[in-house]
Amino acid sequence: MMRLAVLASGQGTNLMALAAAIASGEVPAEIAIVGGDREAPALAWARERGIATFFAPAREIGMAQWERRLLATMTDAGVDAVVLAGFMRVLSGAFVALFPERILNVHPSLLPAFPGLDAIGQALAHGVRVTGVTVHFVDQGLDEGPIILQEALPVRTGEGRDELEARVHAVEHRLLPEAVRLLSLGRLQVRGRIVDIMEG
Ligand code: GAR
């Protein structure tokens, strides 16, 4: 069974959706550890559930030190793959290189549109008619790795941020567990930028 480190900086709704999909038997994986760079509801939720957590204040100790500590914890926990579920920091190239095609990220836009912070706000401000969700492998670039799954969402006329965000989240909560499922079943094959999804 694939052992996951899930890194989260925020509310943790993607973490919860992934945990639910694992609990239901839909995704053959295990959350070995939940890691955080700041105190956040996601971490509190994991602690309450008795899931092992890693926390260090990245802002104070710096990302290099944070990654070193996380790596030691991940090694002890026998982690095979990393899921970024609302993780709001950029992992170093050295860290990413340790897990080739083994780090997944969920992003609230149709990449390559609107990388970086506040993608939903960026999409609304830009006036796009269609946005969506991307799950991709993490490489050295910012929100740039090979795309695993995407789903489009039309932006409704006059739609506010909260409404769009809720619809984006609902899609994320399906897409991220599905991508983890495909990875854990060995059904993702990467050819350069292209990810082939193999028949199950
Ligand atoms: C999600 O919308 C996720 O796509 C986004 O943060 C949110 C976290 O929500 N991630 C990024 O923007 C990464 N660049 P959650 O904490 O409720 O899962």
Short mmCIF file of C-alpha atoms and ligand atoms in Angstrom, two decimals, residues 7-17 40-42 84-89 105-109 111 114-120 132-134 136 142-143 161 165 168-169 172-173 176, ligand 1:
data_model
loop_
_atom_site.label_atom_id
_atom_site.label_comp_id
_atom_site.label_asym_id
_atom_site.label_seq_id
_atom_site.Cartn_x
_atom_site.Cartn_y
_atom_site.Cartn_z
CA LEU A 7 1.34 18.55 3.15
CA ALA A 8 -1.25 21.22 3.94
CA SER A 9 -1.20 24.86 5.00
CA GLY A 10 -4.89 25.63 5.26
CA GLN A 11 -8.36 24.36 6.05
CA GLY A 12 -7.54 20.84 4.97
CA THR A 13 -10.70 20.07 3.03
CA ASN A 14 -8.65 18.29 0.35
CA LEU A 15 -6.87 16.30 3.04
CA MET A 16 -10.25 15.33 4.48
CA ALA A 17 -11.61 14.33 1.07
CA ALA A 40 -3.48 25.36 10.45
CA PRO A 41 -6.85 23.64 10.75
CA ALA A 42 -5.54 20.81 8.52
CA LEU A 84 0.34 18.77 -1.71
CA ALA A 85 -3.18 19.51 -0.53
CA GLY A 86 -3.31 23.28 -0.22
CA PHE A 87 0.39 23.55 0.59
CA MET A 88 1.34 27.18 0.18
CA ARG A 89 5.10 26.93 -0.13
CA ASN A 105 -0.31 18.97 -6.32
CA VAL A 106 -3.89 20.18 -6.63
CA HIS A 107 -4.31 23.69 -8.02
CA PRO A 108 -7.55 25.69 -8.31
CA SER A 109 -7.28 26.75 -11.97
CA LEU A 111 -2.99 25.41 -15.52
CA PHE A 114 -3.18 31.43 -13.07
CA PRO A 115 -0.29 29.71 -11.31
CA GLY A 116 0.77 30.84 -7.85
CA LEU A 117 -1.32 32.30 -5.08
CA ASP A 118 -5.05 33.04 -5.17
CA ALA A 119 -5.73 31.39 -8.50
CA ILE A 120 -9.50 31.74 -8.01
CA GLY A 132 -11.31 24.69 -13.23
CA VAL A 133 -9.01 22.37 -11.34
CA THR A 134 -5.67 20.78 -12.16
CA HIS A 136 -0.29 17.63 -11.65
CA LEU A 142 6.01 26.69 -9.93
CA ASP A 143 2.74 24.87 -10.75
CA ARG A 161 -15.76 34.46 -5.00
CA GLU A 165 -14.59 28.70 -4.59
CA VAL A 168 -13.91 24.59 -7.35
CA HIS A 169 -13.45 22.80 -4.04
CA GLU A 172 -10.90 19.23 -6.20
CA HIS A 173 -12.36 16.82 -3.67
CA LEU A 176 -7.25 14.75 -6.07
C1 GAR B 1 -7.29 24.45 -2.54
O1 GAR B 1 -8.20 25.17 -3.32
C2 GAR B 1 -6.02 24.15 -3.33
O2 GAR B 1 -6.27 23.90 -4.68
C3 GAR B 1 -5.27 25.42 -3.14
O3 GAR B 1 -5.47 25.75 -1.80
C4 GAR B 1 -6.76 25.30 -1.40
C5 GAR B 1 -6.63 24.55 -0.12
O4 GAR B 1 -7.87 24.21 0.43
N1 GAR B 1 -3.89 25.25 -3.46
C6 GAR B 1 -3.13 26.17 -4.04
O5 GAR B 1 -3.55 27.26 -4.34
C7 GAR B 1 -1.69 25.76 -4.28
N2 GAR B 1 -1.03 26.72 -5.11
P1 GAR B 1 -7.99 23.13 1.59
O6 GAR B 1 -6.97 23.52 2.66
O7 GAR B 1 -9.37 23.26 2.09
O8 GAR B 1 -7.69 21.79 1.00
#
